[in-house]
Amino acid sequence: MNIGQLARQAGVPIDTVRYYERQHLLPTAQRSAGGYRVFSANDLTRLQFIRRAKALGFTLEEIGELLGLSDQRGQDMAQVRDSAVVKLADIETRIRELQRMHAALKQLVDACPGHGDLEQCPILAALTETRA
């Protein structure tokens, strides 16, 4: 299949396919006699793997590591699990931080009447407050 077909089937822009190829997440495509990239079903499977891993929050570097492990079929799954455990801990930390941000912003929104002079705005006051 050509790059357009691959991109369409995977649900990504063509530039994304090229980028992943440059980042060595996808193998360098074979070329047709006309110089066009030719991709296989394995390339589509790999691209779908990348998309799913991104949706779970893995970085491209982490995805590269997971792909490397995936390419070593028959090996122990401990490294894959360890990578997922680390990613899960990172996500849990980000969730806690987002919850803290949510609570702080909710408190400011609840304190703001939404009308009146800007000098009395508790949101702006909190953002411009200087701490000693």
Short mmCIF file of N, CA and C in Angstrom, two decimals:
data_model
loop_
_atom_site.label_atom_id
_atom_site.label_comp_id
_atom_site.label_asym_id
_atom_site.label_seq_id
_atom_site.Cartn_x
_atom_site.Cartn_y
_atom_site.Cartn_z
N MET A 1 0.85 -1.18 0.00
CA MET A 1 0.00 0.00 0.00
C MET A 1 0.89 1.23 0.00
N ASN A 2 0.37 2.33 -0.53
CA ASN A 2 1.15 3.56 -0.56
C ASN A 2 0.95 4.33 0.74
N ILE A 3 1.67 5.42 0.88
CA ILE A 3 1.65 6.18 2.14
C ILE A 3 0.26 6.75 2.44
N GLY A 4 -0.45 7.16 1.41
CA GLY A 4 -1.80 7.69 1.62
C GLY A 4 -2.75 6.63 2.13
N GLN A 5 -2.66 5.44 1.57
CA GLN A 5 -3.51 4.34 2.01
C GLN A 5 -3.18 3.95 3.45
N LEU A 6 -1.89 3.88 3.76
CA LEU A 6 -1.47 3.54 5.12
C LEU A 6 -1.99 4.58 6.11
N ALA A 7 -1.79 5.84 5.79
CA ALA A 7 -2.23 6.92 6.67
C ALA A 7 -3.74 6.88 6.89
N ARG A 8 -4.48 6.67 5.82
CA ARG A 8 -5.94 6.61 5.91
C ARG A 8 -6.39 5.45 6.80
N GLN A 9 -5.82 4.27 6.57
CA GLN A 9 -6.22 3.09 7.34
C GLN A 9 -5.85 3.22 8.81
N ALA A 10 -4.77 3.92 9.09
CA ALA A 10 -4.34 4.10 10.48
C ALA A 10 -4.99 5.32 11.13
N GLY A 11 -5.59 6.18 10.32
CA GLY A 11 -6.23 7.38 10.86
C GLY A 11 -5.26 8.46 11.28
N VAL A 12 -4.15 8.58 10.53
CA VAL A 12 -3.16 9.62 10.83
C VAL A 12 -2.85 10.41 9.57
N PRO A 13 -2.34 11.62 9.71
CA PRO A 13 -1.90 12.37 8.53
C PRO A 13 -0.65 11.74 7.90
N ILE A 14 -0.47 11.96 6.64
CA ILE A 14 0.70 11.44 5.92
C ILE A 14 1.98 11.94 6.57
N ASP A 15 2.00 13.20 7.00
CA ASP A 15 3.20 13.75 7.64
C ASP A 15 3.58 12.97 8.90
N THR A 16 2.59 12.43 9.59
CA THR A 16 2.87 11.63 10.79
C THR A 16 3.60 10.35 10.41
N VAL A 17 3.18 9.73 9.32
CA VAL A 17 3.85 8.52 8.85
C VAL A 17 5.31 8.84 8.54
N ARG A 18 5.53 9.93 7.82
CA ARG A 18 6.90 10.33 7.48
C ARG A 18 7.72 10.62 8.74
N TYR A 19 7.10 11.30 9.71
CA TYR A 19 7.79 11.63 10.95
C TYR A 19 8.19 10.36 11.70
N TYR A 20 7.26 9.43 11.84
CA TYR A 20 7.57 8.18 12.54
C TYR A 20 8.66 7.39 11.82
N GLU A 21 8.68 7.50 10.52
CA GLU A 21 9.73 6.84 9.74
C GLU A 21 11.09 7.50 10.05
N ARG A 22 11.11 8.83 10.09
CA ARG A 22 12.36 9.55 10.41
C ARG A 22 12.83 9.27 11.84
N GLN A 23 11.87 9.03 12.75
CA GLN A 23 12.20 8.75 14.14
C GLN A 23 12.51 7.26 14.36
N HIS A 24 12.48 6.49 13.29
CA HIS A 24 12.78 5.05 13.31
C HIS A 24 11.77 4.24 14.11
N LEU A 25 10.55 4.77 14.25
CA LEU A 25 9.47 4.00 14.86
C LEU A 25 8.85 3.09 13.82
N LEU A 26 8.87 3.53 12.58
CA LEU A 26 8.48 2.70 11.44
C LEU A 26 9.75 2.41 10.65
N PRO A 27 9.87 1.19 10.12
CA PRO A 27 11.05 0.91 9.31
C PRO A 27 11.03 1.75 8.03
N THR A 28 12.20 1.99 7.48
CA THR A 28 12.28 2.72 6.22
C THR A 28 11.50 1.94 5.18
N ALA A 29 10.59 2.62 4.52
CA ALA A 29 9.72 1.95 3.55
C ALA A 29 10.49 1.53 2.31
N GLN A 30 10.03 0.43 1.75
CA GLN A 30 10.53 0.03 0.45
C GLN A 30 10.07 1.08 -0.56
N ARG A 31 10.73 1.13 -1.69
CA ARG A 31 10.35 2.10 -2.73
C ARG A 31 9.92 1.36 -3.98
N SER A 32 8.91 1.90 -4.61
CA SER A 32 8.45 1.35 -5.89
C SER A 32 9.42 1.81 -6.98
N ALA A 33 9.23 1.28 -8.17
CA ALA A 33 10.08 1.68 -9.30
C ALA A 33 9.96 3.18 -9.54
N GLY A 34 8.80 3.75 -9.22
CA GLY A 34 8.59 5.18 -9.40
C GLY A 34 9.10 6.01 -8.23
N GLY A 35 9.66 5.36 -7.21
CA GLY A 35 10.21 6.09 -6.08
C GLY A 35 9.22 6.33 -4.95
N TYR A 36 8.02 5.78 -5.06
CA TYR A 36 7.01 5.96 -4.01
C TYR A 36 7.23 4.96 -2.88
N ARG A 37 6.93 5.39 -1.67
CA ARG A 37 7.02 4.49 -0.53
C ARG A 37 5.97 3.39 -0.67
N VAL A 38 6.36 2.18 -0.32
CA VAL A 38 5.44 1.04 -0.33
C VAL A 38 5.46 0.42 1.06
N PHE A 39 4.29 0.33 1.67
CA PHE A 39 4.16 -0.17 3.04
C PHE A 39 3.43 -1.51 3.05
N SER A 40 3.67 -2.26 4.11
CA SER A 40 3.06 -3.58 4.24
C SER A 40 2.01 -3.57 5.35
N ALA A 41 1.33 -4.70 5.49
CA ALA A 41 0.37 -4.86 6.59
C ALA A 41 1.09 -4.77 7.94
N ASN A 42 2.33 -5.23 8.01
CA ASN A 42 3.10 -5.12 9.25
C ASN A 42 3.34 -3.66 9.63
N ASP A 43 3.54 -2.81 8.63
CA ASP A 43 3.72 -1.38 8.90
C ASP A 43 2.44 -0.78 9.47
N LEU A 44 1.30 -1.22 8.95
CA LEU A 44 0.02 -0.74 9.47
C LEU A 44 -0.15 -1.19 10.92
N THR A 45 0.18 -2.44 11.21
CA THR A 45 0.08 -2.96 12.58
C THR A 45 0.97 -2.16 13.51
N ARG A 46 2.17 -1.86 13.07
CA ARG A 46 3.12 -1.09 13.87
C ARG A 46 2.61 0.33 14.10
N LEU A 47 2.06 0.95 13.08
CA LEU A 47 1.51 2.30 13.20
C LEU A 47 0.33 2.32 14.17
N GLN A 48 -0.51 1.30 14.11
CA GLN A 48 -1.63 1.21 15.05
C GLN A 48 -1.13 1.02 16.48
N PHE A 49 -0.07 0.24 16.66
CA PHE A 49 0.57 0.07 17.97
C PHE A 49 1.01 1.43 18.51
N ILE A 50 1.67 2.20 17.66
CA ILE A 50 2.16 3.53 18.05
C ILE A 50 1.00 4.41 18.50
N ARG A 51 -0.06 4.41 17.72
CA ARG A 51 -1.23 5.25 18.06
C ARG A 51 -1.84 4.84 19.39
N ARG A 52 -1.98 3.53 19.61
CA ARG A 52 -2.58 3.05 20.87
C ARG A 52 -1.68 3.40 22.06
N ALA A 53 -0.38 3.24 21.89
CA ALA A 53 0.55 3.56 22.97
C ALA A 53 0.52 5.05 23.27
N LYS A 54 0.43 5.89 22.24
CA LYS A 54 0.32 7.34 22.45
C LYS A 54 -0.95 7.67 23.21
N ALA A 55 -2.04 6.98 22.88
CA ALA A 55 -3.32 7.23 23.55
C ALA A 55 -3.24 6.86 25.03
N LEU A 56 -2.34 5.95 25.39
CA LEU A 56 -2.14 5.57 26.79
C LEU A 56 -1.14 6.47 27.49
N GLY A 57 -0.59 7.44 26.77
CA GLY A 57 0.29 8.42 27.38
C GLY A 57 1.77 8.17 27.22
N PHE A 58 2.15 7.13 26.49
CA PHE A 58 3.57 6.86 26.31
C PHE A 58 4.18 7.90 25.36
N THR A 59 5.41 8.30 25.67
CA THR A 59 6.13 9.22 24.79
C THR A 59 6.66 8.43 23.60
N LEU A 60 7.10 9.15 22.57
CA LEU A 60 7.65 8.46 21.40
C LEU A 60 8.89 7.66 21.77
N GLU A 61 9.69 8.19 22.68
CA GLU A 61 10.88 7.45 23.12
C GLU A 61 10.46 6.14 23.81
N GLU A 62 9.47 6.23 24.69
CA GLU A 62 8.97 5.04 25.37
C GLU A 62 8.35 4.06 24.39
N ILE A 63 7.66 4.59 23.39
CA ILE A 63 7.06 3.73 22.38
C ILE A 63 8.14 3.00 21.60
N GLY A 64 9.23 3.70 21.30
CA GLY A 64 10.34 3.05 20.63
C GLY A 64 10.88 1.88 21.44
N GLU A 65 10.98 2.08 22.75
CA GLU A 65 11.44 1.00 23.63
C GLU A 65 10.45 -0.16 23.63
N LEU A 66 9.16 0.16 23.70
CA LEU A 66 8.14 -0.89 23.68
C LEU A 66 8.16 -1.65 22.35
N LEU A 67 8.34 -0.92 21.26
CA LEU A 67 8.42 -1.58 19.96
C LEU A 67 9.63 -2.51 19.91
N GLY A 68 10.74 -2.06 20.48
CA GLY A 68 11.93 -2.90 20.53
C GLY A 68 11.67 -4.18 21.30
N LEU A 69 10.96 -4.05 22.42
CA LEU A 69 10.61 -5.23 23.20
C LEU A 69 9.63 -6.11 22.43
N SER A 70 8.67 -5.49 21.78
CA SER A 70 7.67 -6.23 21.01
C SER A 70 8.32 -7.02 19.87
N ASP A 71 9.38 -6.46 19.32
CA ASP A 71 10.08 -7.13 18.22
C ASP A 71 10.84 -8.36 18.70
N GLN A 72 11.04 -8.49 20.02
CA GLN A 72 11.77 -9.62 20.59
C GLN A 72 10.80 -10.65 21.15
N ARG A 73 9.88 -11.09 20.34
CA ARG A 73 8.88 -12.07 20.78
C ARG A 73 9.59 -13.27 21.39
N GLY A 74 8.97 -13.86 22.39
CA GLY A 74 9.55 -15.00 23.05
C GLY A 74 10.34 -14.62 24.30
N GLN A 75 10.55 -13.31 24.52
CA GLN A 75 11.26 -12.85 25.71
C GLN A 75 10.26 -12.71 26.87
N ASP A 76 10.79 -12.53 28.07
CA ASP A 76 9.96 -12.34 29.25
C ASP A 76 9.26 -10.99 29.18
N MET A 77 8.04 -10.95 29.68
CA MET A 77 7.24 -9.72 29.61
C MET A 77 7.52 -8.75 30.74
N ALA A 78 8.45 -9.04 31.62
CA ALA A 78 8.71 -8.20 32.79
C ALA A 78 9.04 -6.76 32.40
N GLN A 79 9.86 -6.56 31.37
CA GLN A 79 10.25 -5.20 30.98
C GLN A 79 9.05 -4.40 30.49
N VAL A 80 8.15 -5.05 29.78
CA VAL A 80 6.95 -4.36 29.29
C VAL A 80 6.09 -3.94 30.47
N ARG A 81 5.91 -4.86 31.41
CA ARG A 81 5.12 -4.55 32.61
C ARG A 81 5.78 -3.42 33.40
N ASP A 82 7.09 -3.48 33.56
CA ASP A 82 7.80 -2.43 34.29
C ASP A 82 7.59 -1.06 33.63
N SER A 83 7.65 -1.02 32.31
CA SER A 83 7.41 0.24 31.59
C SER A 83 6.00 0.75 31.84
N ALA A 84 5.04 -0.17 31.84
CA ALA A 84 3.65 0.22 32.07
C ALA A 84 3.45 0.69 33.51
N VAL A 85 4.12 0.06 34.46
CA VAL A 85 4.01 0.46 35.87
C VAL A 85 4.56 1.87 36.05
N VAL A 86 5.70 2.16 35.43
CA VAL A 86 6.30 3.50 35.52
C VAL A 86 5.35 4.53 34.89
N LYS A 87 4.77 4.20 33.73
CA LYS A 87 3.85 5.12 33.07
C LYS A 87 2.61 5.34 33.92
N LEU A 88 2.11 4.29 34.54
CA LEU A 88 0.93 4.40 35.40
C LEU A 88 1.21 5.33 36.58
N ALA A 89 2.38 5.19 37.19
CA ALA A 89 2.75 6.07 38.31
C ALA A 89 2.83 7.52 37.85
N ASP A 90 3.37 7.75 36.66
CA ASP A 90 3.46 9.09 36.10
C ASP A 90 2.06 9.67 35.89
N ILE A 91 1.16 8.88 35.35
CA ILE A 91 -0.22 9.33 35.10
C ILE A 91 -0.91 9.66 36.42
N GLU A 92 -0.69 8.81 37.44
CA GLU A 92 -1.31 9.06 38.75
C GLU A 92 -0.80 10.36 39.35
N THR A 93 0.48 10.64 39.18
CA THR A 93 1.05 11.91 39.66
C THR A 93 0.41 13.09 38.93
N ARG A 94 0.27 12.96 37.61
CA ARG A 94 -0.35 14.05 36.84
C ARG A 94 -1.81 14.24 37.22
N ILE A 95 -2.51 13.15 37.52
CA ILE A 95 -3.91 13.26 37.95
C ILE A 95 -4.00 14.03 39.26
N ARG A 96 -3.12 13.69 40.20
CA ARG A 96 -3.13 14.42 41.49
C ARG A 96 -2.86 15.90 41.28
N GLU A 97 -1.91 16.21 40.40
CA GLU A 97 -1.60 17.62 40.11
C GLU A 97 -2.79 18.31 39.45
N LEU A 98 -3.44 17.64 38.54
CA LEU A 98 -4.63 18.22 37.90
C LEU A 98 -5.76 18.41 38.91
N GLN A 99 -5.92 17.48 39.84
CA GLN A 99 -6.94 17.63 40.88
C GLN A 99 -6.64 18.82 41.78
N ARG A 100 -5.35 19.03 42.10
CA ARG A 100 -4.95 20.18 42.90
C ARG A 100 -5.26 21.47 42.14
N MET A 101 -4.91 21.49 40.85
CA MET A 101 -5.18 22.68 40.03
C MET A 101 -6.69 22.92 39.92
N HIS A 102 -7.45 21.86 39.76
CA HIS A 102 -8.91 21.97 39.67
C HIS A 102 -9.48 22.58 40.93
N ALA A 103 -9.05 22.09 42.08
CA ALA A 103 -9.57 22.60 43.35
C ALA A 103 -9.23 24.07 43.53
N ALA A 104 -7.99 24.44 43.21
CA ALA A 104 -7.58 25.84 43.37
C ALA A 104 -8.36 26.75 42.43
N LEU A 105 -8.51 26.35 41.19
CA LEU A 105 -9.24 27.17 40.23
C LEU A 105 -10.72 27.22 40.56
N LYS A 106 -11.30 26.12 41.01
CA LYS A 106 -12.71 26.11 41.39
C LYS A 106 -12.96 27.07 42.54
N GLN A 107 -12.04 27.08 43.51
CA GLN A 107 -12.17 28.00 44.64
C GLN A 107 -12.17 29.45 44.15
N LEU A 108 -11.30 29.77 43.20
CA LEU A 108 -11.25 31.13 42.66
C LEU A 108 -12.51 31.47 41.87
N VAL A 109 -12.96 30.53 41.05
CA VAL A 109 -14.19 30.76 40.26
C VAL A 109 -15.38 30.96 41.18
N ASP A 110 -15.48 30.12 42.22
CA ASP A 110 -16.59 30.25 43.16
C ASP A 110 -16.56 31.57 43.92
N ALA A 111 -15.35 32.11 44.12
CA ALA A 111 -15.22 33.38 44.85
C ALA A 111 -15.49 34.60 43.98
N CYS A 112 -15.51 34.40 42.67
CA CYS A 112 -15.70 35.53 41.75
C CYS A 112 -17.18 35.70 41.43
N PRO A 113 -17.71 36.90 41.69
CA PRO A 113 -19.13 37.12 41.40
C PRO A 113 -19.43 37.20 39.89
N GLY A 114 -18.41 37.44 39.08
CA GLY A 114 -18.62 37.49 37.63
C GLY A 114 -19.09 38.83 37.12
N HIS A 115 -19.16 39.81 37.98
CA HIS A 115 -19.54 41.17 37.56
C HIS A 115 -18.89 42.16 38.51
N GLY A 116 -18.81 43.38 38.08
CA GLY A 116 -18.23 44.42 38.91
C GLY A 116 -16.86 44.83 38.43
N ASP A 117 -16.21 45.65 39.22
CA ASP A 117 -14.92 46.23 38.87
C ASP A 117 -13.82 45.16 38.88
N LEU A 118 -12.96 45.21 37.86
CA LEU A 118 -11.86 44.24 37.76
C LEU A 118 -10.92 44.29 38.95
N GLU A 119 -10.81 45.45 39.56
CA GLU A 119 -9.93 45.58 40.72
C GLU A 119 -10.39 44.70 41.87
N GLN A 120 -11.62 44.27 41.86
CA GLN A 120 -12.18 43.42 42.91
C GLN A 120 -12.22 41.95 42.51
N CYS A 121 -11.65 41.63 41.38
CA CYS A 121 -11.70 40.26 40.86
C CYS A 121 -10.75 39.35 41.65
N PRO A 122 -11.27 38.34 42.33
CA PRO A 122 -10.41 37.46 43.12
C PRO A 122 -9.49 36.58 42.25
N ILE A 123 -9.89 36.32 41.05
CA ILE A 123 -9.05 35.51 40.15
C ILE A 123 -7.81 36.29 39.76
N LEU A 124 -8.01 37.54 39.30
CA LEU A 124 -6.87 38.37 38.94
C LEU A 124 -6.01 38.67 40.15
N ALA A 125 -6.63 38.86 41.30
CA ALA A 125 -5.87 39.14 42.52
C ALA A 125 -4.96 37.96 42.87
N ALA A 126 -5.49 36.75 42.75
CA ALA A 126 -4.68 35.57 43.05
C ALA A 126 -3.54 35.39 42.06
N LEU A 127 -3.76 35.75 40.80
CA LEU A 127 -2.73 35.58 39.78
C LEU A 127 -1.64 36.65 39.88
N THR A 128 -1.99 37.80 40.42
CA THR A 128 -1.00 38.88 40.53
C THR A 128 -0.39 39.00 41.91
N GLU A 129 -0.88 38.17 42.83
CA GLU A 129 -0.39 38.20 44.20
C GLU A 129 1.09 37.89 44.25
N THR A 130 1.82 38.70 45.04
CA THR A 130 3.24 38.43 45.23
C THR A 130 3.42 37.80 46.61
N ARG A 131 4.31 36.85 46.67
CA ARG A 131 4.55 36.15 47.94
C ARG A 131 5.92 36.55 48.45
N ALA A 132 5.98 36.79 49.74
CA ALA A 132 7.25 37.20 50.36
C ALA A 132 8.13 36.00 50.66
#
